[in-house]
Each structure stands twice: as structure tokens, then as C-alpha cells.
């Protein structure tokens, strides 16, 4: 099983500031990495796939980068609606896709 | 608009059974693989099971293999998860999620809560 490790567990950021979230895979997943956003009481929403491609309707302030074992999700200027939990997910080892434990982005 | 609506969750005793359903609309259901993903209370996401568009390929996480059965009815645009021999650790919100070929989950339902407790 490929283990996905996200850091930090919690990120405190002021509105308008940049947020940088990290995700590390226990072995290479190439660019087969997705990011999801989950707000309280809601289902996850796909943000990024292929490590860097924004899903339909996702604002340009969200960007992804990385390949192999190291990945980053950047939110360039945090809006109030961006405070949520973010998960990375590898789909290189299909069908046994695995998620990171999540990073909570909270208001500073 | 893609819509996935789960139902069938509830409270069940350990060792009991439950059948979840997911009604799909807004896309050609028979063209997509479908998945179940769960989330224990306050925890992260765990892939549970996948079924290909024609039901030819079916996969399970080791944690549920032999106890859960995924199926689909393309004529009814519906996905199912039969859960037997339920354990306390199966307590979670179960999400139905659409799966494009590459293996990610591009649309999710709102989830249905399964609680296994005596």
C-alpha cells in the first residue's frame, strides 16, 4: 500500500495570505495525484488532478505542483470559503487508491 | 448537472447487514466506473470498493473483502453496496463517487451514515 503523508496537520492562515500544503508519497506515484477540498458536513470536492490540472470550475488561485513523491497544493490568496480540510490522493496504484490524512486550513 | 444521492444508511448491530444505494443522474451512468469511499467520524477518507462500467471488474479494499459486495444496475442508473458481518469499525459516512478512467473521484454524493453499535 502506498502511504500518503500530509503536512502540516493544521495550517493557520489569515484571509488574503498564501497557503502551502504538502503531500508526500511512500513511493513514486508519478503525476497520478489529486487534491480534494472538504468543508464540514459536505462531501469532498475534486480540486486538482494529474498533480497540477485544475478540475472544472476550480478558481485559478488553486494550483498544484510536484511529481514522484513530493507534491504541493498552493492557495495563492485565501478567501473565506477556502477554509476547509484538504486531502491528497494517489491513483497510481490503481485500484488501491489511498488518501493522506488531511490538512485543516483554519483562520488565523 | 451530475447528481449522486445515497440512501440506506442507519443503525445496525454488530454482525448485521445493510444495503446502501446510490441513484445517479446528469451523466451517462453506464459509461463510468463507480466507487464507494467511506469516512469514519472525525477521520480521513478510505476507498472501499470499485466497479467498472459493465460490472466486469470489481475491486475491494482488504478491510471489507469477503463481507461487502458492490453491484450496479445500469438500467436504473443505480449503484449498490451490500454490507454483511458489519463491525464497529465499519461505522462511517459512505460516499458514492464517480470514477473517470484514470482512477480519481470526480463527483461525490452527500453521503449516508452507517453506525454499527449494539
mmCIF file of C-alpha atoms in Angstrom:
data_model
loop_
_atom_site.group_PDB
_atom_site.id
_atom_site.type_symbol
_atom_site.label_atom_id
_atom_site.label_comp_id
_atom_site.label_asym_id
_atom_site.label_seq_id
_atom_site.Cartn_x
_atom_site.Cartn_y
_atom_site.Cartn_z
ATOM 1 C CA UNK A 1 0.000 0.000 0.000
ATOM 2 C CA UNK A 2 1.234 3.487 -0.830
ATOM 3 C CA UNK A 3 1.126 5.679 2.261
ATOM 4 C CA UNK A 4 0.350 9.365 1.722
ATOM 5 C CA UNK A 5 1.574 11.769 4.398
ATOM 6 C CA UNK A 6 0.323 15.363 4.539
ATOM 7 C CA UNK A 7 1.850 18.249 6.397
ATOM 8 C CA UNK A 8 1.142 20.222 8.395
ATOM 9 C CA UNK A 9 -1.901 18.712 10.104
ATOM 10 C CA UNK A 10 -3.268 22.214 10.693
ATOM 11 C CA UNK A 11 -2.354 25.437 8.925
ATOM 12 C CA UNK A 12 -3.411 28.774 10.373
ATOM 13 C CA UNK A 13 -3.610 31.470 7.719
ATOM 14 C CA UNK A 14 -5.099 34.963 7.508
ATOM 15 C CA UNK A 15 -7.523 35.780 4.687
ATOM 16 C CA UNK A 16 -5.643 37.074 1.671
ATOM 17 C CA UNK A 17 -2.456 35.235 2.552
ATOM 18 C CA UNK A 18 -0.884 32.329 0.687
ATOM 19 C CA UNK A 19 -1.267 28.754 1.933
ATOM 20 C CA UNK A 20 1.120 25.966 1.017
ATOM 21 C CA UNK A 21 0.147 22.360 1.760
ATOM 22 C CA UNK A 22 2.454 19.370 1.316
ATOM 23 C CA UNK A 23 1.839 15.744 0.457
ATOM 24 C CA UNK A 24 4.457 13.007 0.360
ATOM 25 C CA UNK A 25 4.073 9.505 -1.060
ATOM 26 C CA UNK A 26 5.898 6.485 0.360
ATOM 27 C CA UNK A 27 6.888 5.543 -3.202
ATOM 28 C CA UNK A 28 6.663 7.225 -6.560
ATOM 29 C CA UNK A 29 3.151 7.879 -7.865
ATOM 30 C CA UNK A 30 4.370 9.725 -10.970
ATOM 31 C CA UNK A 31 1.863 12.564 -11.539
ATOM 32 C CA UNK A 32 -1.121 10.457 -10.516
ATOM 33 C CA UNK A 33 -2.046 12.696 -7.617
ATOM 34 C CA UNK A 34 -5.296 14.503 -6.851
ATOM 35 C CA UNK A 35 -6.318 17.085 -4.267
ATOM 36 C CA UNK A 36 -9.764 17.387 -2.692
ATOM 37 C CA UNK A 37 -11.391 20.025 -0.521
ATOM 38 C CA UNK A 38 -13.889 19.089 2.173
ATOM 39 C CA UNK A 39 -15.949 21.535 4.190
ATOM 40 C CA UNK A 40 -17.747 20.499 7.404
ATOM 41 C CA UNK A 41 -20.792 18.359 6.724
ATOM 42 C CA UNK A 42 -20.082 18.239 2.985
ATOM 43 C CA UNK A 43 -18.683 15.716 0.557
ATOM 44 C CA UNK A 44 -15.159 16.133 -0.790
ATOM 45 C CA UNK A 45 -14.768 18.169 -3.975
ATOM 46 C CA UNK A 46 -12.123 17.474 -6.589
ATOM 47 C CA UNK A 47 -9.741 20.417 -6.967
ATOM 48 C CA UNK A 48 -6.666 19.173 -8.803
ATOM 49 C CA UNK A 49 -5.757 16.034 -10.745
ATOM 50 C CA UNK A 50 -2.656 14.953 -12.599
ATOM 51 C CA UNK A 51 -0.792 16.806 -9.833
ATOM 52 C CA UNK A 52 -1.343 20.192 -11.478
ATOM 53 C CA UNK A 53 -4.550 20.305 -13.576
ATOM 54 C CA UNK A 54 -7.453 22.185 -12.070
ATOM 55 C CA UNK A 55 -10.811 20.420 -12.185
ATOM 56 C CA UNK A 56 -13.791 22.067 -13.856
ATOM 57 C CA UNK A 57 -14.846 25.275 -12.165
ATOM 58 C CA UNK A 58 -11.928 25.477 -9.741
ATOM 59 C CA UNK A 59 -10.575 29.028 -9.331
ATOM 60 C CA UNK A 60 -7.104 29.870 -10.574
ATOM 61 C CA UNK A 61 -5.925 30.690 -7.041
ATOM 62 C CA UNK A 62 -5.613 26.927 -6.516
ATOM 63 C CA UNK A 63 -2.502 25.387 -8.045
ATOM 64 C CA UNK A 64 -0.737 22.069 -7.707
ATOM 65 C CA UNK A 65 2.804 21.003 -8.375
ATOM 66 C CA UNK A 66 5.199 18.100 -7.940
ATOM 67 C CA UNK A 67 5.785 14.606 -9.218
ATOM 68 C CA UNK A 68 7.168 11.338 -7.944
ATOM 69 C CA UNK A 69 6.884 11.508 -4.159
ATOM 70 C CA UNK A 70 6.628 15.208 -3.315
ATOM 71 C CA UNK A 71 3.578 17.353 -4.057
ATOM 72 C CA UNK A 72 2.310 20.794 -3.129
ATOM 73 C CA UNK A 73 -1.079 22.489 -3.176
ATOM 74 C CA UNK A 74 -0.904 26.277 -3.112
ATOM 75 C CA UNK A 75 -3.795 28.627 -2.497
ATOM 76 C CA UNK A 76 -2.468 31.991 -3.610
ATOM 77 C CA UNK A 77 -4.795 34.308 -1.683
ATOM 78 C CA UNK A 78 -7.095 32.636 0.807
ATOM 79 C CA UNK A 79 -10.758 33.508 0.607
ATOM 80 C CA UNK A 80 -13.244 32.877 3.405
ATOM 81 C CA UNK A 81 -14.718 29.928 1.509
ATOM 82 C CA UNK A 82 -11.311 28.218 1.299
ATOM 83 C CA UNK A 83 -11.103 27.360 4.981
ATOM 84 C CA UNK A 84 -11.590 23.620 4.938
ATOM 85 C CA UNK A 85 -9.774 20.291 5.098
ATOM 86 C CA UNK A 86 -7.668 19.301 2.098
ATOM 87 C CA UNK A 87 -6.789 15.725 1.157
ATOM 88 C CA UNK A 88 -4.301 14.395 -1.348
ATOM 89 C CA UNK A 89 -4.945 11.062 -3.054
ATOM 90 C CA UNK A 90 -2.747 8.850 -5.204
ATOM 91 C CA UNK A 91 -4.233 6.860 -8.057
ATOM 92 C CA UNK A 92 -1.019 5.416 -9.436
ATOM 93 C CA UNK A 93 -1.508 2.157 -7.532
ATOM 94 C CA UNK A 94 -4.926 1.504 -9.033
ATOM 95 C CA UNK A 95 -7.355 0.205 -7.750
ATOM 96 C CA UNK A 96 -5.836 0.548 -4.259
ATOM 97 C CA UNK A 97 -6.072 4.314 -4.145
ATOM 98 C CA UNK A 98 -5.042 5.910 -0.890
ATOM 99 C CA UNK A 99 -5.585 9.297 0.719
ATOM 100 C CA UNK A 100 -3.485 11.422 3.002
ATOM 101 C CA UNK A 101 -4.795 12.118 6.488
ATOM 102 C CA UNK A 102 -5.724 15.688 5.582
ATOM 103 C CA UNK A 103 -4.581 19.240 6.310
ATOM 104 C CA UNK A 104 -7.011 21.575 8.011
ATOM 105 C CA UNK A 105 -6.703 25.185 6.866
ATOM 106 C CA UNK A 106 -8.084 27.427 9.579
ATOM 107 C CA UNK A 107 -8.471 31.138 10.059
ATOM 108 C CA UNK A 108 -5.575 32.757 11.898
ATOM 109 C CA UNK B 1 -25.649 18.511 -13.617
ATOM 110 C CA UNK B 2 -24.113 15.380 -12.140
ATOM 111 C CA UNK B 3 -26.014 14.189 -9.084
ATOM 112 C CA UNK B 4 -25.326 11.225 -6.816
ATOM 113 C CA UNK B 5 -27.747 10.526 -3.993
ATOM 114 C CA UNK B 6 -27.001 7.832 -1.431
ATOM 115 C CA UNK B 7 -29.540 6.138 0.791
ATOM 116 C CA UNK B 8 -29.875 3.126 3.048
ATOM 117 C CA UNK B 9 -27.683 4.077 5.963
ATOM 118 C CA UNK B 10 -28.721 3.648 9.568
ATOM 119 C CA UNK B 11 -28.035 1.968 12.881
ATOM 120 C CA UNK B 12 -27.228 -1.740 12.797
ATOM 121 C CA UNK B 13 -25.921 -4.191 15.383
ATOM 122 C CA UNK B 14 -22.514 -5.840 15.032
ATOM 123 C CA UNK B 15 -22.789 -8.823 12.735
ATOM 124 C CA UNK B 16 -25.779 -7.318 10.959
ATOM 125 C CA UNK B 17 -26.316 -6.337 7.346
ATOM 126 C CA UNK B 18 -27.212 -3.213 5.429
ATOM 127 C CA UNK B 19 -27.631 -2.343 1.770
ATOM 128 C CA UNK B 20 -26.661 1.078 0.500
ATOM 129 C CA UNK B 21 -27.920 2.561 -2.742
ATOM 130 C CA UNK B 22 -26.728 5.426 -4.893
ATOM 131 C CA UNK B 23 -29.006 6.999 -7.501
ATOM 132 C CA UNK B 24 -27.141 8.727 -10.320
ATOM 133 C CA UNK B 25 -28.340 11.373 -12.748
ATOM 134 C CA UNK B 26 -26.978 14.049 -15.064
ATOM 135 C CA UNK B 27 -24.492 11.822 -16.896
ATOM 136 C CA UNK B 28 -24.330 8.565 -18.839
ATOM 137 C CA UNK B 29 -24.093 6.228 -15.862
ATOM 138 C CA UNK B 30 -23.263 3.164 -17.942
ATOM 139 C CA UNK B 31 -20.083 4.815 -19.237
ATOM 140 C CA UNK B 32 -18.372 5.285 -15.905
ATOM 141 C CA UNK B 33 -16.860 3.135 -13.228
ATOM 142 C CA UNK B 34 -18.283 3.830 -9.785
ATOM 143 C CA UNK B 35 -16.890 3.695 -6.299
ATOM 144 C CA UNK B 36 -17.680 3.680 -2.613
ATOM 145 C CA UNK B 37 -15.463 5.715 -0.298
ATOM 146 C CA UNK B 38 -16.013 5.971 3.444
ATOM 147 C CA UNK B 39 -15.079 8.340 6.223
ATOM 148 C CA UNK B 40 -15.170 7.330 9.870
ATOM 149 C CA UNK B 41 -16.321 10.080 12.270
ATOM 150 C CA UNK B 42 -13.618 12.737 12.533
ATOM 151 C CA UNK B 43 -11.254 10.719 10.354
ATOM 152 C CA UNK B 44 -9.907 10.728 6.811
ATOM 153 C CA UNK B 45 -11.099 9.113 3.607
ATOM 154 C CA UNK B 46 -10.807 5.415 2.779
ATOM 155 C CA UNK B 47 -11.509 3.820 -0.595
ATOM 156 C CA UNK B 48 -13.845 0.831 -0.119
ATOM 157 C CA UNK B 49 -14.795 -0.665 -3.478
ATOM 158 C CA UNK B 50 -14.959 -0.055 -7.223
ATOM 159 C CA UNK B 51 -16.958 -1.492 -10.097
ATOM 160 C CA UNK B 52 -16.305 -0.985 -13.785
ATOM 161 C CA UNK B 53 -18.912 0.401 -16.153
ATOM 162 C CA UNK B 54 -20.139 -3.033 -17.293
ATOM 163 C CA UNK B 55 -19.531 -4.751 -13.927
ATOM 164 C CA UNK B 56 -16.723 -6.799 -15.486
ATOM 165 C CA UNK B 57 -14.153 -5.652 -12.951
ATOM 166 C CA UNK B 58 -14.791 -5.383 -9.235
ATOM 167 C CA UNK B 59 -12.313 -4.483 -6.521
ATOM 168 C CA UNK B 60 -12.418 -4.252 -2.726
ATOM 169 C CA UNK B 61 -10.226 -2.880 -0.002
ATOM 170 C CA UNK B 62 -8.747 -5.610 2.157
ATOM 171 C CA UNK B 63 -10.700 -4.262 5.136
ATOM 172 C CA UNK B 64 -14.041 -5.206 3.557
ATOM 173 C CA UNK B 65 -13.181 -8.081 1.217
ATOM 174 C CA UNK B 66 -15.431 -11.080 1.791
ATOM 175 C CA UNK B 67 -18.008 -9.029 3.686
ATOM 176 C CA UNK B 68 -19.104 -6.317 1.245
ATOM 177 C CA UNK B 69 -20.466 -6.722 -2.279
ATOM 178 C CA UNK B 70 -20.651 -3.915 -4.824
ATOM 179 C CA UNK B 71 -23.080 -4.060 -7.733
ATOM 180 C CA UNK B 72 -24.807 -1.792 -10.193
ATOM 181 C CA UNK B 73 -27.893 -1.652 -12.395
ATOM 182 C CA UNK B 74 -27.216 0.462 -15.459
ATOM 183 C CA UNK B 75 -30.868 0.335 -16.498
ATOM 184 C CA UNK B 76 -31.780 2.004 -13.206
ATOM 185 C CA UNK B 77 -28.713 4.282 -13.017
ATOM 186 C CA UNK B 78 -28.015 2.865 -9.600
ATOM 187 C CA UNK B 79 -25.054 1.647 -7.566
ATOM 188 C CA UNK B 80 -25.295 -0.612 -4.538
ATOM 189 C CA UNK B 81 -23.201 -1.808 -1.626
ATOM 190 C CA UNK B 82 -24.333 -4.887 0.286
ATOM 191 C CA UNK B 83 -22.631 -4.889 3.660
ATOM 192 C CA UNK B 84 -22.649 -8.083 5.741
ATOM 193 C CA UNK B 85 -20.970 -9.093 9.001
ATOM 194 C CA UNK B 86 -20.719 -5.454 9.981
ATOM 195 C CA UNK B 87 -18.238 -4.398 12.637
ATOM 196 C CA UNK B 88 -17.919 -1.339 14.824
ATOM 197 C CA UNK B 89 -15.007 -0.183 12.680
ATOM 198 C CA UNK B 90 -17.304 -0.019 9.651
ATOM 199 C CA UNK B 91 -19.060 2.962 11.254
ATOM 200 C CA UNK B 92 -18.643 5.804 8.770
ATOM 201 C CA UNK B 93 -20.252 8.073 6.235
ATOM 202 C CA UNK B 94 -20.325 6.164 2.969
ATOM 203 C CA UNK B 95 -19.950 8.193 -0.196
ATOM 204 C CA UNK B 96 -20.766 7.148 -3.719
ATOM 205 C CA UNK B 97 -18.240 8.637 -6.149
ATOM 206 C CA UNK B 98 -17.946 8.649 -9.920
ATOM 207 C CA UNK B 99 -14.692 7.390 -11.327
ATOM 208 C CA UNK B 100 -13.291 8.540 -14.645
ATOM 209 C CA UNK B 101 -10.861 6.033 -16.175
ATOM 210 C CA UNK B 102 -7.707 7.386 -14.591
ATOM 211 C CA UNK B 103 -8.699 6.447 -11.057
ATOM 212 C CA UNK B 104 -9.677 9.625 -9.294
ATOM 213 C CA UNK B 105 -13.101 10.544 -7.920
ATOM 214 C CA UNK B 106 -14.575 13.479 -9.774
ATOM 215 C CA UNK B 107 -18.100 13.725 -8.335
ATOM 216 C CA UNK B 108 -19.344 12.659 -4.921
ATOM 217 C CA UNK B 109 -22.730 12.189 -3.326
ATOM 218 C CA UNK B 110 -23.619 13.764 0.012
ATOM 219 C CA UNK B 111 -23.033 10.507 1.866
ATOM 220 C CA UNK B 112 -25.082 8.213 4.084
ATOM 221 C CA UNK B 113 -24.165 7.426 7.686
ATOM 222 C CA UNK B 114 -23.761 3.826 8.787
ATOM 223 C CA UNK B 115 -23.489 3.251 12.524
ATOM 224 C CA UNK B 116 -22.598 -0.206 13.825
ATOM 225 C CA UNK B 117 -23.334 -0.424 17.520
ATOM 226 C CA UNK B 118 -25.105 -2.651 19.987
#
